[in-house]
Amino acid sequence: MAAAGCSVLGSDDGGDAKGGGPSFTVAAAGDVLIHPPLTEQAAKDSKAKGGKAGSLDFGPLMAGVKPVISKADLAICHMEPVVAKKGGPYEGFPNFQVPPEITTTLKDLGYDTCSTASNHSIDHGEAGVRRTLDALDAAGLKHTGSARSQAEWEKPLIMDVKGVKVAQISFAFGFVRNEVPADKPWLANKTSFKAIKEAEQRARKAGADVVILSIHWGREYQSAPSTSQLELARRIAKDTGINLVIGHHAHVVQPMEKIGNTWIAFGLGNQMARHEVPNGQSEEGAIGWFTFTKRGGEWDVKAQYLPTFVDVPPEPEDPEQPDKLPAGAVRDYRLLDPAVAVKEGASPDGTKYSDEQLARYRLAFERTQGTMLNRGAIKDGLTPLHELPE
């Protein structure tokens, strides 16, 4: 991404204001998992804007994070599901196939690259991997974690970020429906410490100055990191040169922790998803914001976070009248920055938020903040990107 102009969110001169060396910012967010109700919302939003029958527009759904994502020098998304052919068929759990239009929305938000290793990477076999990566290519998004050939797998993803060579690698603990074929292990990266370390070494050999690991791990709906997450995180921090670890899969926010000199974001929750039974936390997520500055030949990383929240409309009492909802009810799925929502008190179109909505946004921010800090990260300087208004 081209460097942003003057902003509290980023640097614009390639250096640190306090006299350090090269500097750049990274934004990373949680799972993008498009369940069928979100596709229905995209159809509704497209129709409202005069789109053709059958067209989809995920832009209004996710626009709430664009002001932050678009400011990062490098913005990283996690594309969990398989991408379908344009027009479908589309599927939800357990064999995800989602509209390719989501990839163009991610690009428009400001994302530069997506990790693609997840437990759903091979829901539809090799053909699904190809469709997903082809769609990301068409949208102008880089990707890593799955591959269409051994040659593609062997070439590390290295991006020039304000003159710094930044590599991204991506791994998943395992797969829901299928195993990776023995003769095509490159279709999706399966987690092992050995494989992660070898991927970092390939990236370093190819010239990477910084290596970022995206990893699909942990236990679903558990806000505390599992024992295996903690053990692997400690080993990565101690025995590799990986500069940052970005975790996914739990669908709820998990803490950040600095282990040695390495920041671990154990789990960033959902960026966008709609689980059938929200547990109150699956609507919440976080964007990790990391400022890299080279000092004394080493990379210093400052970590921050931005809570996010997905507004979920209630189920209609009458399925025959899906638009008939109680007065004051949320009408549309929308991804929000809770602090901005509380500050503004109204949506971008001027619709005032109810007291109940504002209270929910405060809860999302405060609960995410509490989770982020519950492994002692405050002592290492972890702060919110902006504060919740009084």
mmCIF file of C-alpha atoms in Angstrom:
data_model
loop_
_atom_site.group_PDB
_atom_site.id
_atom_site.type_symbol
_atom_site.label_atom_id
_atom_site.label_comp_id
_atom_site.label_asym_id
_atom_site.label_seq_id
_atom_site.Cartn_x
_atom_site.Cartn_y
_atom_site.Cartn_z
ATOM 1 C CA MET A 1 0.000 0.000 0.000
ATOM 2 C CA ALA A 2 1.256 3.494 -0.708
ATOM 3 C CA ALA A 3 2.248 5.354 2.432
ATOM 4 C CA ALA A 4 -0.558 7.365 3.934
ATOM 5 C CA GLY A 5 -0.406 11.114 4.389
ATOM 6 C CA CYS A 6 -0.060 12.743 7.785
ATOM 7 C CA SER A 7 -2.046 10.765 10.309
ATOM 8 C CA VAL A 8 -1.827 9.672 13.901
ATOM 9 C CA LEU A 9 -2.230 6.145 12.541
ATOM 10 C CA GLY A 10 0.889 6.007 10.415
ATOM 11 C CA SER A 11 4.216 7.517 9.515
ATOM 12 C CA ASP A 12 4.757 9.361 6.255
ATOM 13 C CA ASP A 13 8.508 9.746 5.995
ATOM 14 C CA GLY A 14 9.854 6.195 6.273
ATOM 15 C CA GLY A 15 11.506 7.012 9.576
ATOM 16 C CA ASP A 16 10.701 7.412 13.250
ATOM 17 C CA ALA A 17 9.974 10.872 14.590
ATOM 18 C CA LYS A 18 12.332 10.238 17.514
ATOM 19 C CA GLY A 19 15.320 9.559 15.305
ATOM 20 C CA GLY A 20 15.031 5.838 14.719
ATOM 21 C CA GLY A 21 15.600 4.006 11.455
ATOM 22 C CA PRO A 22 13.077 2.802 8.876
ATOM 23 C CA SER A 23 9.505 2.624 10.156
ATOM 24 C CA PHE A 24 6.221 1.220 8.867
ATOM 25 C CA THR A 25 2.800 0.232 10.180
ATOM 26 C CA VAL A 26 0.898 -3.051 9.934
ATOM 27 C CA ALA A 27 -2.827 -3.549 10.460
ATOM 28 C CA ALA A 28 -4.079 -7.123 10.875
ATOM 29 C CA ALA A 29 -7.645 -8.254 11.507
ATOM 30 C CA GLY A 30 -9.619 -11.366 12.394
ATOM 31 C CA ASP A 31 -11.418 -14.030 10.403
ATOM 32 C CA VAL A 32 -13.374 -13.152 7.278
ATOM 33 C CA LEU A 33 -16.002 -15.900 7.139
ATOM 34 C CA ILE A 34 -19.009 -15.106 4.959
ATOM 35 C CA HIS A 35 -22.056 -16.972 6.233
ATOM 36 C CA PRO A 36 -25.245 -16.997 4.092
ATOM 37 C CA PRO A 37 -26.983 -14.119 5.977
ATOM 38 C CA LEU A 38 -24.068 -11.866 5.054
ATOM 39 C CA THR A 39 -24.449 -12.736 1.379
ATOM 40 C CA GLU A 40 -28.140 -11.869 1.718
ATOM 41 C CA GLN A 41 -27.124 -8.521 3.232
ATOM 42 C CA ALA A 42 -24.778 -7.870 0.310
ATOM 43 C CA ALA A 43 -27.662 -8.531 -2.107
ATOM 44 C CA LYS A 44 -29.913 -6.165 -0.147
ATOM 45 C CA ASP A 45 -27.255 -3.426 -0.142
ATOM 46 C CA SER A 46 -26.616 -3.827 -3.858
ATOM 47 C CA LYS A 47 -30.340 -3.529 -4.597
ATOM 48 C CA ALA A 48 -30.578 -0.393 -2.449
ATOM 49 C CA LYS A 49 -27.841 1.190 -4.563
ATOM 50 C CA GLY A 50 -29.581 0.293 -7.818
ATOM 51 C CA GLY A 51 -27.470 -2.741 -8.628
ATOM 52 C CA LYS A 52 -28.515 -5.345 -11.145
ATOM 53 C CA ALA A 53 -30.555 -8.339 -10.057
ATOM 54 C CA GLY A 54 -28.268 -10.956 -8.544
ATOM 55 C CA SER A 55 -25.442 -8.501 -7.858
ATOM 56 C CA LEU A 56 -23.701 -8.324 -4.484
ATOM 57 C CA ASP A 57 -22.059 -5.434 -2.655
ATOM 58 C CA PHE A 58 -20.184 -6.186 0.571
ATOM 59 C CA GLY A 59 -18.902 -2.602 0.791
ATOM 60 C CA PRO A 60 -21.582 -1.129 3.092
ATOM 61 C CA LEU A 61 -21.300 -4.178 5.348
ATOM 62 C CA MET A 62 -17.602 -3.630 6.088
ATOM 63 C CA ALA A 63 -17.109 0.098 5.505
ATOM 64 C CA GLY A 64 -16.745 0.838 9.219
ATOM 65 C CA VAL A 65 -13.108 -0.292 9.325
ATOM 66 C CA LYS A 66 -11.939 1.389 6.118
ATOM 67 C CA PRO A 67 -10.660 4.552 7.873
ATOM 68 C CA VAL A 68 -8.201 2.418 9.852
ATOM 69 C CA ILE A 69 -7.313 -0.348 7.378
ATOM 70 C CA SER A 70 -6.660 2.120 4.558
ATOM 71 C CA LYS A 71 -4.123 4.048 6.673
ATOM 72 C CA ALA A 72 -1.762 1.121 7.314
ATOM 73 C CA ASP A 73 1.388 0.743 5.273
ATOM 74 C CA LEU A 74 0.646 -2.997 5.158
ATOM 75 C CA ALA A 75 -2.850 -4.351 5.845
ATOM 76 C CA ILE A 76 -3.315 -8.104 6.384
ATOM 77 C CA CYS A 77 -6.624 -9.977 6.269
ATOM 78 C CA HIS A 78 -7.417 -13.610 7.019
ATOM 79 C CA MET A 79 -9.511 -15.200 4.262
ATOM 80 C CA GLU A 80 -10.834 -18.318 5.948
ATOM 81 C CA PRO A 81 -13.299 -19.847 3.439
ATOM 82 C CA VAL A 82 -13.126 -21.126 -0.116
ATOM 83 C CA VAL A 83 -14.263 -18.731 -2.838
ATOM 84 C CA ALA A 84 -17.025 -19.983 -5.146
ATOM 85 C CA LYS A 85 -17.593 -19.278 -8.804
ATOM 86 C CA LYS A 86 -19.356 -15.974 -9.481
ATOM 87 C CA GLY A 87 -23.071 -16.625 -9.081
ATOM 88 C CA GLY A 88 -22.558 -19.624 -6.823
ATOM 89 C CA PRO A 89 -23.591 -22.001 -5.562
ATOM 90 C CA TYR A 90 -22.700 -20.518 -2.187
ATOM 91 C CA GLU A 91 -22.481 -22.602 0.976
ATOM 92 C CA GLY A 92 -22.033 -22.070 4.700
ATOM 93 C CA PHE A 93 -20.737 -24.479 7.305
ATOM 94 C CA PRO A 94 -19.295 -27.066 6.984
ATOM 95 C CA ASN A 95 -18.219 -26.716 3.320
ATOM 96 C CA PHE A 96 -17.807 -22.987 2.852
ATOM 97 C CA GLN A 97 -18.031 -21.452 -0.611
ATOM 98 C CA VAL A 98 -18.425 -17.685 -0.603
ATOM 99 C CA PRO A 99 -19.008 -15.036 -3.280
ATOM 100 C CA PRO A 100 -15.884 -13.746 -5.033
ATOM 101 C CA GLU A 101 -17.202 -10.202 -4.598
ATOM 102 C CA ILE A 102 -15.894 -10.255 -1.023
ATOM 103 C CA THR A 103 -12.333 -10.144 -2.364
ATOM 104 C CA THR A 104 -12.887 -6.858 -4.211
ATOM 105 C CA THR A 105 -14.407 -5.367 -1.070
ATOM 106 C CA LEU A 106 -11.357 -6.406 0.967
ATOM 107 C CA LYS A 107 -9.130 -4.721 -1.583
ATOM 108 C CA ASP A 108 -11.273 -1.576 -1.526
ATOM 109 C CA LEU A 109 -11.036 -1.422 2.277
ATOM 110 C CA GLY A 110 -7.270 -1.183 1.888
ATOM 111 C CA TYR A 111 -6.092 -4.736 2.476
ATOM 112 C CA ASP A 112 -2.888 -5.681 0.689
ATOM 113 C CA THR A 113 -2.535 -9.383 1.464
ATOM 114 C CA CYS A 114 -4.519 -12.261 2.965
ATOM 115 C CA SER A 115 -3.516 -15.412 4.785
ATOM 116 C CA THR A 116 -5.368 -18.414 3.331
ATOM 117 C CA ALA A 117 -4.310 -21.349 5.531
ATOM 118 C CA SER A 118 -7.329 -22.290 7.648
ATOM 119 C CA ASN A 119 -9.281 -25.369 8.655
ATOM 120 C CA HIS A 120 -11.554 -24.652 5.659
ATOM 121 C CA SER A 121 -8.783 -24.162 3.044
ATOM 122 C CA ILE A 122 -9.470 -27.454 1.299
ATOM 123 C CA ASP A 123 -13.226 -27.775 1.864
ATOM 124 C CA HIS A 124 -13.549 -28.138 -1.917
ATOM 125 C CA GLY A 125 -10.222 -29.747 -2.707
ATOM 126 C CA GLU A 126 -7.693 -28.494 -5.204
ATOM 127 C CA ALA A 127 -10.349 -26.783 -7.343
ATOM 128 C CA GLY A 128 -11.448 -24.725 -4.353
ATOM 129 C CA VAL A 129 -7.888 -23.663 -3.580
ATOM 130 C CA ARG A 130 -7.437 -22.562 -7.181
ATOM 131 C CA ARG A 131 -10.703 -20.595 -7.234
ATOM 132 C CA THR A 132 -9.807 -18.822 -4.013
ATOM 133 C CA LEU A 133 -6.342 -17.802 -5.115
ATOM 134 C CA ASP A 134 -7.536 -16.848 -8.602
ATOM 135 C CA ALA A 135 -10.159 -14.558 -7.054
ATOM 136 C CA LEU A 136 -7.596 -12.923 -4.774
ATOM 137 C CA ASP A 137 -5.294 -12.406 -7.748
ATOM 138 C CA ALA A 138 -8.113 -10.850 -9.767
ATOM 139 C CA ALA A 139 -8.848 -8.452 -6.907
ATOM 140 C CA GLY A 140 -5.196 -7.440 -6.617
ATOM 141 C CA LEU A 141 -4.656 -9.067 -3.219
ATOM 142 C CA LYS A 142 -1.498 -10.972 -2.397
ATOM 143 C CA HIS A 143 -1.831 -14.249 -0.512
ATOM 144 C CA THR A 144 0.030 -16.988 1.312
ATOM 145 C CA GLY A 145 -0.809 -20.218 3.124
ATOM 146 C CA SER A 146 -2.151 -22.231 0.197
ATOM 147 C CA ALA A 147 -0.809 -22.719 -3.304
ATOM 148 C CA ARG A 148 -1.733 -23.974 -6.759
ATOM 149 C CA SER A 149 1.605 -25.660 -7.412
ATOM 150 C CA GLN A 150 4.835 -26.613 -5.722
ATOM 151 C CA ALA A 151 6.635 -23.817 -7.564
ATOM 152 C CA GLU A 152 4.181 -21.262 -6.183
ATOM 153 C CA TRP A 153 4.521 -22.744 -2.686
ATOM 154 C CA GLU A 154 8.326 -22.610 -2.800
ATOM 155 C CA LYS A 155 8.372 -18.865 -3.599
ATOM 156 C CA PRO A 156 8.013 -16.843 -0.367
ATOM 157 C CA LEU A 157 5.596 -13.915 -0.307
ATOM 158 C CA ILE A 158 7.804 -10.874 0.180
ATOM 159 C CA MET A 159 6.377 -7.367 -0.105
ATOM 160 C CA ASP A 160 8.145 -4.021 -0.321
ATOM 161 C CA VAL A 161 6.734 -1.873 2.466
ATOM 162 C CA LYS A 162 8.317 1.589 2.427
ATOM 163 C CA GLY A 163 11.617 0.080 1.335
ATOM 164 C CA VAL A 164 11.524 -2.794 3.839
ATOM 165 C CA LYS A 165 11.184 -6.370 2.577
ATOM 166 C CA VAL A 166 8.347 -7.891 4.627
ATOM 167 C CA ALA A 167 7.463 -11.574 4.311
ATOM 168 C CA GLN A 168 4.199 -13.177 5.364
ATOM 169 C CA ILE A 169 3.834 -16.898 6.058
ATOM 170 C CA SER A 170 0.600 -18.709 6.969
ATOM 171 C CA PHE A 171 -0.248 -22.040 8.651
ATOM 172 C CA ALA A 172 -3.296 -23.916 9.984
ATOM 173 C CA PHE A 173 -3.531 -26.621 12.662
ATOM 174 C CA GLY A 174 -5.584 -28.973 10.453
ATOM 175 C CA PHE A 175 -8.595 -29.232 8.158
ATOM 176 C CA VAL A 176 -12.321 -29.849 8.682
ATOM 177 C CA ARG A 177 -13.351 -32.020 5.752
ATOM 178 C CA ASN A 178 -10.283 -33.309 3.964
ATOM 179 C CA GLU A 179 -6.614 -33.967 4.461
ATOM 180 C CA VAL A 180 -4.028 -32.476 2.155
ATOM 181 C CA PRO A 181 -3.166 -35.086 -0.497
ATOM 182 C CA ALA A 182 0.203 -36.706 0.102
ATOM 183 C CA ASP A 183 1.299 -35.891 -3.451
ATOM 184 C CA LYS A 184 0.210 -32.227 -3.176
ATOM 185 C CA PRO A 185 1.316 -31.040 0.269
ATOM 186 C CA TRP A 186 1.572 -27.485 -1.041
ATOM 187 C CA LEU A 187 -2.228 -27.074 -1.323
ATOM 188 C CA ALA A 188 -2.375 -25.773 2.273
ATOM 189 C CA ASN A 189 0.240 -25.318 4.996
ATOM 190 C CA LYS A 190 -0.279 -27.536 8.042
ATOM 191 C CA THR A 191 1.220 -26.326 11.303
ATOM 192 C CA SER A 192 4.348 -27.815 12.790
ATOM 193 C CA PHE A 193 7.193 -25.950 14.406
ATOM 194 C CA LYS A 194 9.602 -27.453 11.870
ATOM 195 C CA ALA A 195 7.510 -26.291 8.908
ATOM 196 C CA ILE A 196 7.099 -22.785 10.347
ATOM 197 C CA LYS A 197 10.820 -22.417 10.992
ATOM 198 C CA GLU A 198 11.686 -23.691 7.510
ATOM 199 C CA ALA A 199 9.240 -21.219 5.942
ATOM 200 C CA GLU A 200 10.860 -18.367 7.860
ATOM 201 C CA GLN A 201 14.298 -19.497 6.751
ATOM 202 C CA ARG A 202 13.201 -19.606 3.093
ATOM 203 C CA ALA A 203 11.867 -16.073 3.434
ATOM 204 C CA ARG A 204 15.096 -14.847 5.030
ATOM 205 C CA LYS A 205 17.146 -16.505 2.315
ATOM 206 C CA ALA A 206 15.005 -14.713 -0.275
ATOM 207 C CA GLY A 207 15.859 -11.377 1.333
ATOM 208 C CA ALA A 208 13.145 -10.739 3.925
ATOM 209 C CA ASP A 209 14.003 -8.147 6.585
ATOM 210 C CA VAL A 210 10.833 -8.854 8.597
ATOM 211 C CA VAL A 211 8.750 -12.053 8.806
ATOM 212 C CA ILE A 212 5.113 -12.072 9.954
ATOM 213 C CA LEU A 213 3.375 -15.345 10.769
ATOM 214 C CA SER A 214 -0.404 -15.713 10.360
ATOM 215 C CA ILE A 215 -1.567 -18.826 12.190
ATOM 216 C CA HIS A 216 -4.934 -20.597 12.493
ATOM 217 C CA TRP A 217 -4.879 -22.227 15.940
ATOM 218 C CA GLY A 218 -6.499 -22.584 19.356
ATOM 219 C CA ARG A 219 -9.982 -23.559 20.515
ATOM 220 C CA GLU A 220 -13.171 -22.080 19.115
ATOM 221 C CA TYR A 221 -15.094 -19.674 21.369
ATOM 222 C CA GLN A 222 -12.419 -19.777 24.064
ATOM 223 C CA SER A 223 -11.001 -16.359 24.945
ATOM 224 C CA ALA A 224 -8.040 -17.885 26.798
ATOM 225 C CA PRO A 225 -5.184 -19.273 24.704
ATOM 226 C CA SER A 226 -4.878 -23.048 24.871
ATOM 227 C CA THR A 227 -1.853 -24.825 26.286
ATOM 228 C CA SER A 228 -0.718 -25.768 22.782
ATOM 229 C CA GLN A 229 -0.973 -22.125 21.654
ATOM 230 C CA LEU A 230 1.089 -20.959 24.605
ATOM 231 C CA GLU A 231 3.736 -23.621 24.103
ATOM 232 C CA LEU A 232 4.073 -22.995 20.372
ATOM 233 C CA ALA A 233 4.135 -19.212 20.882
ATOM 234 C CA ARG A 234 6.980 -19.511 23.374
ATOM 235 C CA ARG A 235 8.934 -21.763 21.041
ATOM 236 C CA ILE A 236 8.433 -19.430 18.075
ATOM 237 C CA ALA A 237 9.563 -16.443 20.149
ATOM 238 C CA LYS A 238 12.609 -18.270 21.501
ATOM 239 C CA ASP A 239 13.792 -20.375 18.565
ATOM 240 C CA THR A 240 12.906 -18.408 15.414
ATOM 241 C CA GLY A 241 13.435 -14.869 14.172
ATOM 242 C CA ILE A 242 9.751 -14.315 13.387
ATOM 243 C CA ASN A 243 8.922 -10.705 14.219
ATOM 244 C CA LEU A 244 5.148 -10.883 14.760
ATOM 245 C CA VAL A 245 2.522 -13.623 15.208
ATOM 246 C CA ILE A 246 -1.107 -13.000 14.206
ATOM 247 C CA GLY A 247 -3.601 -15.623 15.390
ATOM 248 C CA HIS A 248 -7.042 -16.647 14.122
ATOM 249 C CA HIS A 249 -9.700 -19.366 14.450
ATOM 250 C CA ALA A 250 -11.264 -18.938 17.902
ATOM 251 C CA HIS A 251 -13.955 -16.527 16.568
ATOM 252 C CA VAL A 252 -13.641 -14.605 19.824
ATOM 253 C CA VAL A 253 -10.925 -12.202 20.866
ATOM 254 C CA GLN A 254 -7.894 -13.628 22.668
ATOM 255 C CA PRO A 255 -5.104 -11.640 24.385
ATOM 256 C CA MET A 256 -1.943 -10.125 23.046
ATOM 257 C CA GLU A 257 1.304 -10.889 24.825
ATOM 258 C CA LYS A 258 4.919 -9.921 24.298
ATOM 259 C CA ILE A 259 7.167 -12.954 24.701
ATOM 260 C CA GLY A 260 10.794 -11.904 24.632
ATOM 261 C CA ASN A 261 10.859 -9.383 21.799
ATOM 262 C CA THR A 262 7.989 -10.947 19.863
ATOM 263 C CA TRP A 263 4.390 -9.782 19.995
ATOM 264 C CA ILE A 264 1.841 -12.582 19.851
ATOM 265 C CA ALA A 265 -1.751 -11.699 18.962
ATOM 266 C CA PHE A 266 -3.264 -15.016 20.050
ATOM 267 C CA GLY A 267 -6.611 -14.369 18.388
ATOM 268 C CA LEU A 268 -8.213 -11.334 16.751
ATOM 269 C CA GLY A 269 -11.756 -12.720 16.798
ATOM 270 C CA ASN A 270 -13.984 -12.169 13.789
ATOM 271 C CA GLN A 271 -13.509 -9.352 11.337
ATOM 272 C CA MET A 272 -16.728 -10.386 9.616
ATOM 273 C CA ALA A 273 -18.837 -13.496 10.299
ATOM 274 C CA ARG A 274 -22.360 -14.490 11.324
ATOM 275 C CA HIS A 275 -22.462 -17.633 13.402
ATOM 276 C CA GLU A 276 -25.861 -19.276 13.770
ATOM 277 C CA VAL A 277 -25.845 -18.890 17.531
ATOM 278 C CA PRO A 278 -23.886 -15.765 18.491
ATOM 279 C CA ASN A 279 -22.634 -16.176 22.026
ATOM 280 C CA GLY A 280 -22.289 -12.444 22.586
ATOM 281 C CA GLN A 281 -18.602 -12.460 21.746
ATOM 282 C CA SER A 282 -18.467 -13.803 18.192
ATOM 283 C CA GLU A 283 -19.699 -10.397 16.996
ATOM 284 C CA GLU A 284 -16.610 -8.832 18.552
ATOM 285 C CA GLY A 285 -13.174 -8.623 17.010
ATOM 286 C CA ALA A 286 -10.003 -6.592 16.998
ATOM 287 C CA ILE A 287 -7.622 -5.002 14.562
ATOM 288 C CA GLY A 288 -4.011 -5.266 15.667
ATOM 289 C CA TRP A 289 -1.961 -2.190 14.825
ATOM 290 C CA PHE A 290 1.815 -2.605 14.893
ATOM 291 C CA THR A 291 4.460 0.059 14.336
ATOM 292 C CA PHE A 292 7.823 -1.376 13.289
ATOM 293 C CA THR A 293 10.905 0.809 13.773
ATOM 294 C CA LYS A 294 14.497 -0.265 13.321
ATOM 295 C CA ARG A 295 16.726 0.752 16.203
ATOM 296 C CA GLY A 296 20.295 -0.366 16.726
ATOM 297 C CA GLY A 297 20.009 -2.924 13.953
ATOM 298 C CA GLU A 298 16.936 -4.588 15.531
ATOM 299 C CA TRP A 299 13.233 -4.205 14.871
ATOM 300 C CA ASP A 300 11.291 -2.619 17.704
ATOM 301 C CA VAL A 301 7.517 -3.229 17.505
ATOM 302 C CA LYS A 302 4.927 -1.081 19.232
ATOM 303 C CA ALA A 303 1.578 -2.880 19.565
ATOM 304 C CA GLN A 304 -1.900 -1.350 19.683
ATOM 305 C CA TYR A 305 -5.416 -2.653 19.102
ATOM 306 C CA LEU A 306 -8.775 -1.432 17.858
ATOM 307 C CA PRO A 307 -11.938 -3.233 19.036
ATOM 308 C CA THR A 308 -14.509 -3.927 16.303
ATOM 309 C CA PHE A 309 -18.137 -5.023 16.430
ATOM 310 C CA VAL A 310 -20.692 -6.503 14.006
ATOM 311 C CA ASP A 311 -24.259 -5.261 14.465
ATOM 312 C CA VAL A 312 -26.649 -8.219 13.995
ATOM 313 C CA PRO A 313 -30.343 -7.697 13.166
ATOM 314 C CA PRO A 314 -32.839 -9.761 15.193
ATOM 315 C CA GLU A 315 -34.562 -12.743 13.621
ATOM 316 C CA PRO A 316 -37.959 -11.656 12.204
ATOM 317 C CA GLU A 317 -40.929 -13.029 14.106
ATOM 318 C CA ASP A 318 -42.652 -13.777 10.800
ATOM 319 C CA PRO A 319 -40.376 -15.507 8.249
ATOM 320 C CA GLU A 320 -42.816 -14.432 5.525
ATOM 321 C CA GLN A 321 -42.070 -10.790 6.370
ATOM 322 C CA PRO A 322 -38.306 -10.655 6.898
ATOM 323 C CA ASP A 323 -38.224 -6.847 6.840
ATOM 324 C CA LYS A 324 -40.836 -6.507 9.578
ATOM 325 C CA LEU A 325 -38.783 -5.888 12.705
ATOM 326 C CA PRO A 326 -39.568 -4.190 16.015
ATOM 327 C CA ALA A 327 -39.291 -0.412 16.129
ATOM 328 C CA GLY A 328 -35.740 0.680 16.835
ATOM 329 C CA ALA A 329 -34.239 -2.716 15.971
ATOM 330 C CA VAL A 330 -30.970 -2.983 14.054
ATOM 331 C CA ARG A 331 -31.925 -3.335 10.384
ATOM 332 C CA ASP A 332 -28.667 -4.315 8.733
ATOM 333 C CA TYR A 333 -25.481 -6.190 9.420
ATOM 334 C CA ARG A 334 -22.727 -3.619 9.822
ATOM 335 C CA LEU A 335 -19.091 -3.778 10.940
ATOM 336 C CA LEU A 336 -18.336 -0.911 13.314
ATOM 337 C CA ASP A 337 -15.545 0.793 15.185
ATOM 338 C CA PRO A 338 -17.288 0.954 18.605
ATOM 339 C CA ALA A 339 -15.339 3.974 19.835
ATOM 340 C CA VAL A 340 -16.255 5.966 16.736
ATOM 341 C CA ALA A 341 -19.880 4.815 16.973
ATOM 342 C CA VAL A 342 -20.110 5.992 20.590
ATOM 343 C CA LYS A 343 -18.406 9.284 19.764
ATOM 344 C CA GLU A 344 -20.615 10.050 16.765
ATOM 345 C CA GLY A 345 -23.834 8.668 18.241
ATOM 346 C CA ALA A 346 -25.174 7.958 14.768
ATOM 347 C CA SER A 347 -24.386 5.883 11.698
ATOM 348 C CA PRO A 348 -22.762 7.468 8.618
ATOM 349 C CA ASP A 349 -26.217 7.928 7.061
ATOM 350 C CA GLY A 350 -27.336 9.951 10.073
ATOM 351 C CA THR A 351 -29.451 7.292 11.800
ATOM 352 C CA LYS A 352 -29.133 7.807 15.539
ATOM 353 C CA TYR A 353 -28.020 4.844 17.601
ATOM 354 C CA SER A 354 -30.337 3.805 20.423
ATOM 355 C CA ASP A 355 -29.198 3.812 24.034
ATOM 356 C CA GLU A 356 -29.190 -0.003 23.867
ATOM 357 C CA GLN A 357 -26.878 0.041 20.838
ATOM 358 C CA LEU A 358 -24.492 2.516 22.444
ATOM 359 C CA ALA A 359 -24.368 0.405 25.588
ATOM 360 C CA ARG A 360 -23.576 -2.671 23.484
ATOM 361 C CA TYR A 361 -20.763 -0.864 21.661
ATOM 362 C CA ARG A 362 -19.266 0.175 24.991
ATOM 363 C CA LEU A 363 -19.444 -3.406 26.211
ATOM 364 C CA ALA A 364 -17.705 -4.670 23.059
ATOM 365 C CA PHE A 365 -14.889 -2.159 23.476
ATOM 366 C CA GLU A 366 -14.443 -2.747 27.193
ATOM 367 C CA ARG A 367 -14.596 -6.546 26.979
ATOM 368 C CA THR A 368 -12.088 -6.597 24.113
ATOM 369 C CA GLN A 369 -9.811 -4.269 26.041
ATOM 370 C CA GLY A 370 -9.985 -6.476 29.113
ATOM 371 C CA THR A 371 -9.194 -9.574 27.091
ATOM 372 C CA MET A 372 -6.318 -7.922 25.262
ATOM 373 C CA LEU A 373 -4.640 -6.965 28.532
ATOM 374 C CA ASN A 374 -5.261 -10.082 30.603
ATOM 375 C CA ARG A 375 -1.839 -11.611 30.002
ATOM 376 C CA GLY A 376 0.016 -8.556 31.273
ATOM 377 C CA ALA A 377 0.560 -6.749 27.979
ATOM 378 C CA ILE A 378 -0.049 -3.351 29.560
ATOM 379 C CA LYS A 379 3.438 -3.521 31.083
ATOM 380 C CA ASP A 380 4.860 -3.844 27.558
ATOM 381 C CA GLY A 381 2.980 -0.798 26.320
ATOM 382 C CA LEU A 382 -0.108 -2.305 24.665
ATOM 383 C CA THR A 383 -2.685 0.464 24.205
ATOM 384 C CA PRO A 384 -5.910 1.037 22.247
ATOM 385 C CA LEU A 385 -5.492 2.832 18.944
ATOM 386 C CA HIS A 386 -8.014 5.345 20.220
ATOM 387 C CA GLU A 387 -9.900 5.583 23.496
ATOM 388 C CA LEU A 388 -13.574 5.019 24.183
ATOM 389 C CA PRO A 389 -15.253 8.411 24.799
ATOM 390 C CA GLU A 390 -16.655 9.115 28.253
#
